[in-house]
Amino acid sequence: MIPYGRQDVTQADIDAVTAVLRSDFLTQGPQVPRFEASVAGYCGVRHALAVNSATSALHIACLALGLGTGDWLWTTPITFVATANCARYCGAEVDFIDIDPRTFNISVDALRLKLESAAVAGRLPKIVIPVHMAGQSCDMRAIYKLAQRFGFRVIEDASHAIGGRYLDEPVGSCRYSDITVFSFHPVKIITTAEGGVALTNDAKLAQRMALLRSHGITRDPVEMKQIPDGGWYYEQIDLGFNYRMTELQAALGLSQMERLDKYVARRHALARRYDYMLANLPVQVPYRADYAYSAFHLYVIRIGGAGGADRNKLFDFLRHRGIGVNIHYIPVHTQPYYAKLGERVGYHTASFPQASAYYTEAISLPLYATLSDKEQDEVAGALRKALA
Ligand SMILES: *Cc1c(COP(=O)(O)O)cnc(C)c1O
């Protein structure tokens, strides 16, 4: 089976992780700060907080921005469920904005319209989470302008997008957002097995997220409420979690960072080959926005539409031939958990027609840095046979 995505682990990665196993620290040692400095330096952002998953990063990001009961968080339905779940962990309500049918990112026009009516109804969101679908940045400058006009905060879910760029700056610079989150799950661009990071230029948000990832405990006398009892003293000043990344994960991530640009370049080369090989098939290949350089986490094509091929049949045909295609994503608002909330909040299955249409037509083809030209030819050949 050719999977839709997979990690690349080299001997250098294995050596880096093995060295940590032989060292004094398996957790809370020097590797995590080094990994954080590496990611922050790459992105040109002041603070990086490494955690055990992007899901955890989203959770502490929402808490740091003060999301709580009675607040609203808006995001796109075309994302992984974790993007919405972080709001529910905080007791907040979730609502969705339809997508742009070309980029599959949140539609800025739909966002503006919904904000205008929410302002009238007194139901504006506290946080909006744009997701850089497939690795291509949303139009962050436009979203940031809306944030200033309507007074919401912005978390970029850039789980797909490390190594990507927006308006000639790295995704993760937080130039147009409060916090940006990356995921290092093995299918993403680089991996730490499980892992994630939250990035920000705001020292207060960074301090708050650092506290929340480690039980709400501080060892900094400046932050303490009481006089330290002695050298052993620490204080729990808030309710936090154990969301820490291990030294093993950070060493793996640090080693992977060295190949990040190479990985993204290879993904682009493969994407161009797909474009070329699919050129005369009835499929819509990924649209490239002029403001973005995608990290190309996914190569999503759309088929069908009126009179077009049947996506579900295509999926089965390719899977039976060992081509690990996948669907990204089942619209979150149709998941039973969110459908039930929608009855109260006011959205329903048909509320986001672009997302629904996308879901019936989209299919992700295998794309990862170590996918060979030969394997890719096999994918394109099977696709050609299916659509002939
Ligand atoms: C992978 C992913 C997440 C969750 O990442 P984890 O590191 O597995 O918690 C969140 N959002 C999006 C868009 C993702 O693709």
mmCIF file of C-alpha atoms and ligand atoms in Angstrom:
data_model
loop_
_atom_site.group_PDB
_atom_site.id
_atom_site.type_symbol
_atom_site.label_atom_id
_atom_site.label_comp_id
_atom_site.label_asym_id
_atom_site.label_seq_id
_atom_site.Cartn_x
_atom_site.Cartn_y
_atom_site.Cartn_z
ATOM 1 C CA MET A 1 0.000 0.000 0.000
ATOM 2 C CA ILE A 2 1.268 3.465 -0.900
ATOM 3 C CA PRO A 3 -0.015 5.562 2.036
ATOM 4 C CA TYR A 4 -1.324 9.116 1.631
ATOM 5 C CA GLY A 5 1.385 10.373 3.946
ATOM 6 C CA ARG A 6 4.228 9.036 6.033
ATOM 7 C CA GLN A 7 7.235 10.096 8.055
ATOM 8 C CA ASP A 8 10.877 10.023 7.017
ATOM 9 C CA VAL A 9 13.202 8.906 9.830
ATOM 10 C CA THR A 10 16.923 8.902 9.015
ATOM 11 C CA GLN A 11 19.947 7.452 10.789
ATOM 12 C CA ALA A 12 20.754 10.983 12.001
ATOM 13 C CA ASP A 13 17.299 11.118 13.659
ATOM 14 C CA ILE A 14 17.839 7.727 15.295
ATOM 15 C CA ASP A 15 21.282 8.785 16.545
ATOM 16 C CA ALA A 16 19.849 11.998 18.001
ATOM 17 C CA VAL A 17 17.097 10.136 19.870
ATOM 18 C CA THR A 18 19.476 7.398 21.043
ATOM 19 C CA ALA A 19 21.865 9.998 22.452
ATOM 20 C CA VAL A 20 19.008 11.369 24.563
ATOM 21 C CA LEU A 21 18.210 7.865 25.870
ATOM 22 C CA ARG A 22 21.803 7.636 27.129
ATOM 23 C CA SER A 23 21.701 11.132 28.657
ATOM 24 C CA ASP A 24 20.568 12.347 32.082
ATOM 25 C CA PHE A 25 17.280 13.823 30.909
ATOM 26 C CA LEU A 26 14.369 12.044 29.248
ATOM 27 C CA THR A 27 12.136 15.001 30.010
ATOM 28 C CA GLN A 28 12.644 18.635 31.081
ATOM 29 C CA GLY A 29 16.233 18.794 29.840
ATOM 30 C CA PRO A 30 18.041 20.865 27.197
ATOM 31 C CA GLN A 31 16.490 19.386 24.025
ATOM 32 C CA VAL A 32 13.043 20.979 24.312
ATOM 33 C CA PRO A 33 14.372 24.557 24.626
ATOM 34 C CA ARG A 34 16.758 23.870 21.736
ATOM 35 C CA PHE A 35 13.899 22.599 19.569
ATOM 36 C CA GLU A 36 11.775 25.600 20.540
ATOM 37 C CA ALA A 37 14.601 27.981 19.608
ATOM 38 C CA SER A 38 15.014 26.201 16.284
ATOM 39 C CA VAL A 39 11.321 26.505 15.343
ATOM 40 C CA ALA A 40 11.088 30.095 16.613
ATOM 41 C CA GLY A 41 14.235 31.077 14.694
ATOM 42 C CA TYR A 42 12.956 29.445 11.521
ATOM 43 C CA CYS A 43 9.616 31.264 11.753
ATOM 44 C CA GLY A 44 10.970 34.595 12.935
ATOM 45 C CA VAL A 45 8.725 34.601 15.994
ATOM 46 C CA ARG A 46 9.684 35.506 19.579
ATOM 47 C CA HIS A 47 8.297 32.594 21.575
ATOM 48 C CA ALA A 48 7.785 28.872 20.905
ATOM 49 C CA LEU A 49 6.192 26.498 23.413
ATOM 50 C CA ALA A 50 6.643 22.827 22.575
ATOM 51 C CA VAL A 51 3.884 20.515 23.772
ATOM 52 C CA ASN A 52 2.794 16.884 23.353
ATOM 53 C CA SER A 53 0.393 17.554 20.444
ATOM 54 C CA ALA A 54 -1.140 20.302 18.344
ATOM 55 C CA THR A 55 -4.396 19.508 20.129
ATOM 56 C CA SER A 56 -2.764 20.473 23.447
ATOM 57 C CA ALA A 57 -1.296 23.582 21.821
ATOM 58 C CA LEU A 58 -4.769 24.630 20.621
ATOM 59 C CA HIS A 59 -6.191 24.032 24.100
ATOM 60 C CA ILE A 60 -3.618 26.169 25.959
ATOM 61 C CA ALA A 61 -3.808 28.798 23.208
ATOM 62 C CA CYS A 62 -7.559 29.157 23.771
ATOM 63 C CA LEU A 63 -7.120 29.276 27.552
ATOM 64 C CA ALA A 64 -4.333 31.854 27.304
ATOM 65 C CA LEU A 65 -6.628 34.048 25.203
ATOM 66 C CA GLY A 66 -9.259 33.779 27.938
ATOM 67 C CA LEU A 67 -11.810 31.610 26.135
ATOM 68 C CA GLY A 68 -14.480 30.374 28.532
ATOM 69 C CA THR A 69 -18.140 29.575 29.093
ATOM 70 C CA GLY A 70 -20.469 31.773 27.075
ATOM 71 C CA ASP A 71 -17.773 32.709 24.546
ATOM 72 C CA TRP A 72 -17.828 31.782 20.862
ATOM 73 C CA LEU A 73 -15.091 30.280 18.729
ATOM 74 C CA TRP A 74 -15.482 30.131 14.962
ATOM 75 C CA THR A 75 -13.580 27.941 12.544
ATOM 76 C CA THR A 76 -13.883 26.101 9.259
ATOM 77 C CA PRO A 77 -15.821 22.831 8.887
ATOM 78 C CA ILE A 78 -13.056 21.463 6.623
ATOM 79 C CA THR A 79 -10.518 20.598 9.299
ATOM 80 C CA PHE A 80 -9.625 17.912 11.784
ATOM 81 C CA VAL A 81 -12.001 17.824 14.772
ATOM 82 C CA ALA A 82 -9.265 19.043 17.158
ATOM 83 C CA THR A 83 -9.573 22.587 15.773
ATOM 84 C CA ALA A 84 -13.117 22.793 17.146
ATOM 85 C CA ASN A 85 -12.671 20.569 20.196
ATOM 86 C CA CYS A 86 -10.288 23.054 21.864
ATOM 87 C CA ALA A 87 -13.224 25.458 22.276
ATOM 88 C CA ARG A 88 -15.362 22.776 23.885
ATOM 89 C CA TYR A 89 -12.572 21.957 26.391
ATOM 90 C CA CYS A 90 -12.927 25.580 27.534
ATOM 91 C CA GLY A 91 -16.722 25.404 27.747
ATOM 92 C CA ALA A 92 -17.147 27.739 24.755
ATOM 93 C CA GLU A 93 -19.618 27.442 21.872
ATOM 94 C CA VAL A 94 -18.459 26.571 18.362
ATOM 95 C CA ASP A 95 -19.772 27.874 15.064
ATOM 96 C CA PHE A 96 -18.450 27.429 11.542
ATOM 97 C CA ILE A 97 -17.789 29.506 8.422
ATOM 98 C CA ASP A 98 -18.076 28.051 4.922
ATOM 99 C CA ILE A 99 -14.985 27.508 2.759
ATOM 100 C CA ASP A 100 -13.619 29.072 -0.396
ATOM 101 C CA PRO A 101 -14.197 26.429 -3.122
ATOM 102 C CA ARG A 102 -10.779 27.074 -4.691
ATOM 103 C CA THR A 103 -8.414 27.098 -1.696
ATOM 104 C CA PHE A 104 -10.605 24.990 0.642
ATOM 105 C CA ASN A 105 -9.657 27.522 3.346
ATOM 106 C CA ILE A 106 -12.151 29.561 5.355
ATOM 107 C CA SER A 107 -13.954 32.017 3.061
ATOM 108 C CA VAL A 108 -13.012 35.558 4.066
ATOM 109 C CA ASP A 109 -16.192 36.894 2.426
ATOM 110 C CA ALA A 110 -18.386 34.456 4.348
ATOM 111 C CA LEU A 111 -16.506 35.367 7.524
ATOM 112 C CA ARG A 112 -17.108 39.088 6.970
ATOM 113 C CA LEU A 113 -20.836 38.581 6.333
ATOM 114 C CA LYS A 114 -21.262 36.405 9.406
ATOM 115 C CA LEU A 115 -19.340 38.902 11.557
ATOM 116 C CA GLU A 116 -21.573 41.734 10.377
ATOM 117 C CA SER A 117 -24.735 39.895 11.390
ATOM 118 C CA ALA A 118 -23.164 38.611 14.622
ATOM 119 C CA ALA A 119 -22.271 42.199 15.544
ATOM 120 C CA VAL A 120 -25.950 43.146 15.197
ATOM 121 C CA ALA A 121 -27.040 40.119 17.240
ATOM 122 C CA GLY A 122 -24.369 40.755 19.904
ATOM 123 C CA ARG A 123 -22.886 37.320 19.302
ATOM 124 C CA LEU A 124 -19.383 38.068 18.037
ATOM 125 C CA PRO A 125 -16.712 35.370 18.463
ATOM 126 C CA LYS A 126 -13.862 35.774 20.920
ATOM 127 C CA ILE A 127 -11.546 33.647 18.763
ATOM 128 C CA VAL A 128 -11.454 32.678 15.088
ATOM 129 C CA ILE A 129 -9.210 29.788 14.030
ATOM 130 C CA PRO A 130 -8.315 29.820 10.333
ATOM 131 C CA VAL A 131 -6.793 26.511 9.184
ATOM 132 C CA HIS A 132 -4.118 26.487 6.487
ATOM 133 C CA MET A 133 -5.710 23.628 4.602
ATOM 134 C CA ALA A 134 -3.270 21.262 2.872
ATOM 135 C CA GLY A 135 -0.410 23.593 3.868
ATOM 136 C CA GLN A 136 -1.481 26.726 1.973
ATOM 137 C CA SER A 137 -1.871 29.787 4.170
ATOM 138 C CA CYS A 138 -5.197 31.554 4.471
ATOM 139 C CA ASP A 139 -5.208 35.223 3.460
ATOM 140 C CA MET A 140 -4.125 36.249 6.948
ATOM 141 C CA ARG A 141 -3.886 39.988 6.283
ATOM 142 C CA ALA A 142 -7.569 40.086 5.329
ATOM 143 C CA ILE A 143 -8.538 38.028 8.381
ATOM 144 C CA TYR A 144 -6.412 40.211 10.662
ATOM 145 C CA LYS A 145 -8.176 43.331 9.357
ATOM 146 C CA LEU A 146 -11.507 41.764 10.321
ATOM 147 C CA ALA A 147 -10.058 40.857 13.741
ATOM 148 C CA GLN A 148 -9.199 44.502 14.354
ATOM 149 C CA ARG A 149 -12.590 45.699 13.138
ATOM 150 C CA PHE A 150 -14.656 43.189 15.118
ATOM 151 C CA GLY A 151 -12.365 42.654 18.102
ATOM 152 C CA PHE A 152 -11.686 38.930 17.993
ATOM 153 C CA ARG A 153 -8.398 37.078 18.517
ATOM 154 C CA VAL A 154 -6.789 34.834 15.905
ATOM 155 C CA ILE A 155 -5.162 31.413 16.315
ATOM 156 C CA GLU A 156 -3.699 30.012 13.096
ATOM 157 C CA ASP A 157 -4.083 26.236 12.947
ATOM 158 C CA ALA A 158 -0.973 25.687 10.832
ATOM 159 C CA SER A 159 -0.810 21.956 11.577
ATOM 160 C CA HIS A 160 -0.305 21.392 7.825
ATOM 161 C CA ALA A 161 1.877 24.376 7.120
ATOM 162 C CA ILE A 162 5.319 24.415 8.774
ATOM 163 C CA GLY A 163 7.771 25.323 6.024
ATOM 164 C CA GLY A 164 5.110 27.277 4.127
ATOM 165 C CA ARG A 165 5.155 31.029 3.564
ATOM 166 C CA TYR A 166 2.633 33.863 3.429
ATOM 167 C CA LEU A 167 3.483 37.170 1.711
ATOM 168 C CA ASP A 168 7.177 36.239 1.800
ATOM 169 C CA GLU A 169 7.258 35.527 5.518
ATOM 170 C CA PRO A 170 7.296 32.086 7.130
ATOM 171 C CA VAL A 171 3.974 30.733 8.345
ATOM 172 C CA GLY A 172 4.375 30.920 12.129
ATOM 173 C CA SER A 173 5.710 34.490 12.203
ATOM 174 C CA CYS A 174 2.405 35.502 13.873
ATOM 175 C CA ARG A 175 2.524 38.768 11.976
ATOM 176 C CA TYR A 176 -1.266 38.572 11.502
ATOM 177 C CA SER A 177 -2.323 36.437 14.455
ATOM 178 C CA ASP A 178 -2.014 36.088 18.223
ATOM 179 C CA ILE A 179 -0.854 32.475 18.227
ATOM 180 C CA THR A 180 0.104 29.909 15.575
ATOM 181 C CA VAL A 181 0.050 26.152 16.128
ATOM 182 C CA PHE A 182 2.014 23.414 14.322
ATOM 183 C CA SER A 183 1.532 19.635 14.556
ATOM 184 C CA PHE A 184 4.352 17.106 14.422
ATOM 185 C CA HIS A 185 2.201 13.997 14.010
ATOM 186 C CA PRO A 186 3.981 11.521 11.651
ATOM 187 C CA VAL A 187 1.811 12.358 8.623
ATOM 188 C CA LYS A 188 2.638 16.079 8.866
ATOM 189 C CA ILE A 189 5.643 17.857 7.302
ATOM 190 C CA ILE A 190 8.149 17.013 10.065
ATOM 191 C CA THR A 191 7.531 14.737 13.032
ATOM 192 C CA THR A 192 8.238 14.243 16.729
ATOM 193 C CA ALA A 193 5.948 11.138 16.792
ATOM 194 C CA GLU A 194 3.307 13.007 18.792
ATOM 195 C CA GLY A 195 3.961 16.689 19.329
ATOM 196 C CA GLY A 196 3.064 20.259 18.622
ATOM 197 C CA VAL A 197 4.100 23.812 19.259
ATOM 198 C CA ALA A 198 2.400 27.127 20.006
ATOM 199 C CA LEU A 199 4.097 30.266 18.683
ATOM 200 C CA THR A 200 3.501 33.872 19.681
ATOM 201 C CA ASN A 201 5.165 37.276 19.750
ATOM 202 C CA ASP A 202 3.311 38.189 22.948
ATOM 203 C CA ALA A 203 5.420 37.577 26.090
ATOM 204 C CA LYS A 204 2.344 37.433 28.356
ATOM 205 C CA LEU A 205 0.634 34.800 26.201
ATOM 206 C CA ALA A 206 3.874 32.799 26.092
ATOM 207 C CA GLN A 207 4.219 32.919 29.869
ATOM 208 C CA ARG A 208 0.599 31.869 30.331
ATOM 209 C CA MET A 209 0.929 28.942 27.899
ATOM 210 C CA ALA A 210 4.188 27.830 29.585
ATOM 211 C CA LEU A 211 2.331 27.744 32.902
ATOM 212 C CA LEU A 212 -0.650 25.845 31.479
ATOM 213 C CA ARG A 213 1.439 23.137 29.811
ATOM 214 C CA SER A 214 3.030 22.229 33.146
ATOM 215 C CA HIS A 215 0.307 21.922 35.828
ATOM 216 C CA GLY A 216 -0.054 25.678 36.379
ATOM 217 C CA ILE A 217 3.149 25.486 38.417
ATOM 218 C CA THR A 218 5.779 28.218 38.478
ATOM 219 C CA ARG A 219 9.309 28.270 39.901
ATOM 220 C CA ASP A 220 9.703 31.972 39.166
ATOM 221 C CA PRO A 221 9.540 34.009 42.443
ATOM 222 C CA VAL A 222 8.232 36.997 40.460
ATOM 223 C CA GLU A 223 5.073 35.057 39.562
ATOM 224 C CA MET A 224 4.535 33.651 43.062
ATOM 225 C CA LYS A 225 1.771 34.766 45.401
ATOM 226 C CA GLN A 226 3.592 33.755 48.594
ATOM 227 C CA ILE A 227 7.127 34.116 49.950
ATOM 228 C CA PRO A 228 9.146 31.033 48.883
ATOM 229 C CA ASP A 229 9.654 28.584 51.769
ATOM 230 C CA GLY A 230 13.094 27.598 50.471
ATOM 231 C CA GLY A 231 15.090 26.302 47.540
ATOM 232 C CA TRP A 232 12.649 23.439 46.870
ATOM 233 C CA TYR A 233 9.639 25.716 46.663
ATOM 234 C CA TYR A 234 7.292 25.898 43.687
ATOM 235 C CA GLU A 235 3.809 27.273 43.459
ATOM 236 C CA GLN A 236 0.679 26.232 41.636
ATOM 237 C CA ILE A 237 -0.968 29.494 40.678
ATOM 238 C CA ASP A 238 -3.475 28.182 38.125
ATOM 239 C CA LEU A 239 -5.024 24.887 36.998
ATOM 240 C CA GLY A 240 -2.761 23.521 34.254
ATOM 241 C CA PHE A 241 -2.064 20.199 32.576
ATOM 242 C CA ASN A 242 0.830 17.924 31.796
ATOM 243 C CA TYR A 243 1.174 18.743 28.111
ATOM 244 C CA ARG A 244 4.980 18.664 28.043
ATOM 245 C CA MET A 245 7.010 17.340 25.123
ATOM 246 C CA THR A 246 9.693 14.776 26.033
ATOM 247 C CA GLU A 247 13.428 15.156 25.312
ATOM 248 C CA LEU A 248 13.208 12.215 22.886
ATOM 249 C CA GLN A 249 10.550 13.974 20.846
ATOM 250 C CA ALA A 250 12.402 17.288 20.870
ATOM 251 C CA ALA A 251 15.657 15.629 19.737
ATOM 252 C CA LEU A 252 13.782 13.988 16.864
ATOM 253 C CA GLY A 253 12.159 17.295 15.942
ATOM 254 C CA LEU A 254 15.438 19.187 16.099
ATOM 255 C CA SER A 255 17.038 16.662 13.774
ATOM 256 C CA GLN A 256 14.037 16.783 11.400
ATOM 257 C CA MET A 257 14.121 20.606 11.271
ATOM 258 C CA GLU A 258 17.389 20.361 9.313
ATOM 259 C CA ARG A 259 15.514 18.758 6.429
ATOM 260 C CA LEU A 260 12.349 20.888 6.554
ATOM 261 C CA ASP A 261 13.105 23.027 3.482
ATOM 262 C CA LYS A 262 14.218 19.971 1.529
ATOM 263 C CA TYR A 263 11.001 18.168 2.433
ATOM 264 C CA VAL A 264 8.802 21.052 1.316
ATOM 265 C CA ALA A 265 10.780 21.474 -1.922
ATOM 266 C CA ARG A 266 10.331 17.754 -2.676
ATOM 267 C CA ARG A 267 6.596 18.029 -1.948
ATOM 268 C CA HIS A 268 6.398 20.907 -4.459
ATOM 269 C CA ALA A 269 8.282 18.897 -7.084
ATOM 270 C CA LEU A 270 5.875 15.983 -6.602
ATOM 271 C CA ALA A 271 2.883 18.338 -6.744
ATOM 272 C CA ARG A 272 4.110 19.753 -10.065
ATOM 273 C CA ARG A 273 4.528 16.207 -11.398
ATOM 274 C CA TYR A 274 0.946 15.408 -10.352
ATOM 275 C CA ASP A 275 -0.285 18.613 -12.025
ATOM 276 C CA TYR A 276 1.423 17.552 -15.227
ATOM 277 C CA MET A 277 0.296 13.922 -15.137
ATOM 278 C CA LEU A 278 -3.336 14.811 -14.357
ATOM 279 C CA ALA A 279 -3.522 17.726 -16.799
ATOM 280 C CA ASN A 280 -5.943 16.114 -19.252
ATOM 281 C CA LEU A 281 -8.090 14.276 -16.704
ATOM 282 C CA PRO A 282 -11.447 15.669 -15.504
ATOM 283 C CA VAL A 283 -10.045 16.741 -12.129
ATOM 284 C CA GLN A 284 -9.367 20.074 -10.437
ATOM 285 C CA VAL A 285 -5.739 20.163 -9.248
ATOM 286 C CA PRO A 286 -4.718 22.275 -6.218
ATOM 287 C CA TYR A 287 -5.088 26.011 -6.723
ATOM 288 C CA ARG A 288 -2.057 28.106 -5.762
ATOM 289 C CA ALA A 289 -2.900 31.483 -4.247
ATOM 290 C CA ASP A 290 -0.414 34.179 -5.263
ATOM 291 C CA TYR A 291 0.107 35.257 -1.628
ATOM 292 C CA ALA A 292 1.202 31.823 -0.405
ATOM 293 C CA TYR A 293 3.937 29.237 -0.786
ATOM 294 C CA SER A 294 2.260 26.040 0.400
ATOM 295 C CA ALA A 295 3.982 23.451 2.578
ATOM 296 C CA PHE A 296 1.998 20.906 0.506
ATOM 297 C CA HIS A 297 0.994 18.651 3.366
ATOM 298 C CA LEU A 298 -1.770 17.307 1.114
ATOM 299 C CA TYR A 299 -2.395 17.082 -2.606
ATOM 300 C CA VAL A 300 -6.188 17.310 -2.767
ATOM 301 C CA ILE A 301 -7.982 17.024 -6.099
ATOM 302 C CA ARG A 302 -11.659 17.572 -6.786
ATOM 303 C CA ILE A 303 -13.489 15.364 -9.192
ATOM 304 C CA GLY A 304 -17.033 15.187 -10.374
ATOM 305 C CA GLY A 305 -19.467 17.984 -10.002
ATOM 306 C CA ALA A 306 -22.369 17.743 -12.422
ATOM 307 C CA GLY A 307 -21.941 14.709 -14.666
ATOM 308 C CA GLY A 308 -18.488 13.966 -13.279
ATOM 309 C CA ALA A 309 -16.929 10.804 -11.943
ATOM 310 C CA ASP A 310 -18.112 9.223 -8.722
ATOM 311 C CA ARG A 311 -15.657 10.068 -5.949
ATOM 312 C CA ASN A 312 -16.692 7.154 -3.740
ATOM 313 C CA LYS A 313 -16.174 4.646 -6.556
ATOM 314 C CA LEU A 314 -12.804 6.224 -7.308
ATOM 315 C CA PHE A 315 -11.811 5.911 -3.647
ATOM 316 C CA ASP A 316 -12.662 2.181 -3.594
ATOM 317 C CA PHE A 317 -10.991 1.561 -6.964
ATOM 318 C CA LEU A 318 -7.712 3.161 -5.835
ATOM 319 C CA ARG A 319 -7.725 1.557 -2.387
ATOM 320 C CA HIS A 320 -8.202 -1.883 -3.982
ATOM 321 C CA ARG A 321 -5.097 -1.201 -6.051
ATOM 322 C CA GLY A 322 -3.036 -0.386 -2.980
ATOM 323 C CA ILE A 323 -3.184 3.377 -3.408
ATOM 324 C CA GLY A 324 -3.760 4.860 0.050
ATOM 325 C CA VAL A 325 -5.980 7.771 -0.911
ATOM 326 C CA ASN A 326 -7.872 9.517 1.848
ATOM 327 C CA ILE A 327 -10.556 12.161 2.405
ATOM 328 C CA HIS A 328 -9.681 15.399 4.253
ATOM 329 C CA TYR A 329 -12.025 16.066 5.899
ATOM 330 C CA ILE A 330 -15.475 14.921 6.902
ATOM 331 C CA PRO A 331 -17.052 18.343 7.628
ATOM 332 C CA VAL A 332 -16.764 18.763 11.397
ATOM 333 C CA HIS A 333 -20.282 20.187 11.801
ATOM 334 C CA THR A 334 -21.737 16.878 10.506
ATOM 335 C CA GLN A 335 -19.993 14.780 13.170
ATOM 336 C CA PRO A 336 -22.697 13.514 15.557
ATOM 337 C CA TYR A 337 -21.178 15.385 18.495
ATOM 338 C CA TYR A 338 -21.274 18.711 16.619
ATOM 339 C CA ALA A 339 -24.568 18.017 14.826
ATOM 340 C CA LYS A 340 -26.164 17.736 18.272
ATOM 341 C CA LEU A 341 -24.635 21.043 19.367
ATOM 342 C CA GLY A 342 -25.778 22.589 16.093
ATOM 343 C CA GLU A 343 -29.403 22.025 17.061
ATOM 344 C CA ARG A 344 -28.837 24.495 19.884
ATOM 345 C CA VAL A 345 -26.317 26.803 18.191
ATOM 346 C CA GLY A 346 -28.229 27.107 14.923
ATOM 347 C CA TYR A 347 -26.185 25.374 12.212
ATOM 348 C CA HIS A 348 -27.254 22.170 10.500
ATOM 349 C CA THR A 349 -25.884 19.696 7.941
ATOM 350 C CA ALA A 350 -26.738 21.908 4.957
ATOM 351 C CA SER A 351 -25.525 25.172 6.482
ATOM 352 C CA PHE A 352 -22.186 25.236 4.660
ATOM 353 C CA PRO A 353 -22.893 24.294 1.037
ATOM 354 C CA GLN A 354 -19.332 24.812 -0.242
ATOM 355 C CA ALA A 355 -17.956 22.514 2.447
ATOM 356 C CA SER A 356 -20.630 19.911 1.657
ATOM 357 C CA ALA A 357 -19.922 20.023 -2.091
ATOM 358 C CA TYR A 358 -16.188 19.823 -1.442
ATOM 359 C CA TYR A 359 -16.685 16.781 0.784
ATOM 360 C CA THR A 360 -18.416 14.809 -1.988
ATOM 361 C CA GLU A 361 -15.720 15.643 -4.581
ATOM 362 C CA ALA A 362 -12.372 15.795 -2.776
ATOM 363 C CA ILE A 363 -9.772 13.069 -2.585
ATOM 364 C CA SER A 364 -6.204 13.299 -1.234
ATOM 365 C CA LEU A 365 -3.562 11.534 -3.310
ATOM 366 C CA PRO A 366 -0.393 10.125 -1.707
ATOM 367 C CA LEU A 367 2.146 12.881 -1.059
ATOM 368 C CA TYR A 368 5.195 12.738 1.188
ATOM 369 C CA ALA A 369 8.868 13.603 0.868
ATOM 370 C CA THR A 370 10.052 10.027 0.264
ATOM 371 C CA LEU A 371 7.357 9.148 -2.298
ATOM 372 C CA SER A 372 9.335 8.036 -5.362
ATOM 373 C CA ASP A 373 8.647 9.144 -8.927
ATOM 374 C CA LYS A 374 7.905 5.500 -9.749
ATOM 375 C CA GLU A 375 5.323 5.190 -6.969
ATOM 376 C CA GLN A 376 3.785 8.460 -8.065
ATOM 377 C CA ASP A 377 3.571 7.201 -11.662
ATOM 378 C CA GLU A 378 1.696 4.189 -10.309
ATOM 379 C CA VAL A 379 -0.804 6.476 -8.538
ATOM 380 C CA ALA A 380 -1.343 8.600 -11.643
ATOM 381 C CA GLY A 381 -1.651 5.488 -13.830
ATOM 382 C CA ALA A 382 -4.347 4.007 -11.593
ATOM 383 C CA LEU A 383 -6.167 7.336 -11.556
ATOM 384 C CA ARG A 384 -6.028 7.546 -15.343
ATOM 385 C CA LYS A 385 -7.409 4.013 -15.630
ATOM 386 C CA ALA A 386 -10.249 4.833 -13.212
ATOM 387 C CA LEU A 387 -11.269 8.021 -14.997
ATOM 388 C CA ALA A 388 -10.786 6.779 -18.568
HETATM 389 C C1 LIG B 1 -3.197 16.997 12.726
HETATM 390 C C2 LIG B 1 -4.075 18.150 12.982
HETATM 391 C C3 LIG B 1 -4.415 18.593 14.271
HETATM 392 C C4 LIG B 1 -4.060 17.821 15.505
HETATM 393 O O1 LIG B 1 -2.715 17.583 15.613
HETATM 394 P P1 LIG B 1 -2.174 16.593 16.749
HETATM 395 O O2 LIG B 1 -0.712 16.964 16.833
HETATM 396 O O3 LIG B 1 -2.400 15.208 16.244
HETATM 397 O O4 LIG B 1 -2.902 16.875 17.998
HETATM 398 C C5 LIG B 1 -5.163 19.747 14.402
HETATM 399 N N1 LIG B 1 -5.576 20.440 13.333
HETATM 400 C C6 LIG B 1 -5.302 20.033 12.080
HETATM 401 C C7 LIG B 1 -5.784 20.854 10.931
HETATM 402 C C8 LIG B 1 -4.559 18.871 11.858
HETATM 403 O O5 LIG B 1 -4.315 18.463 10.619
#
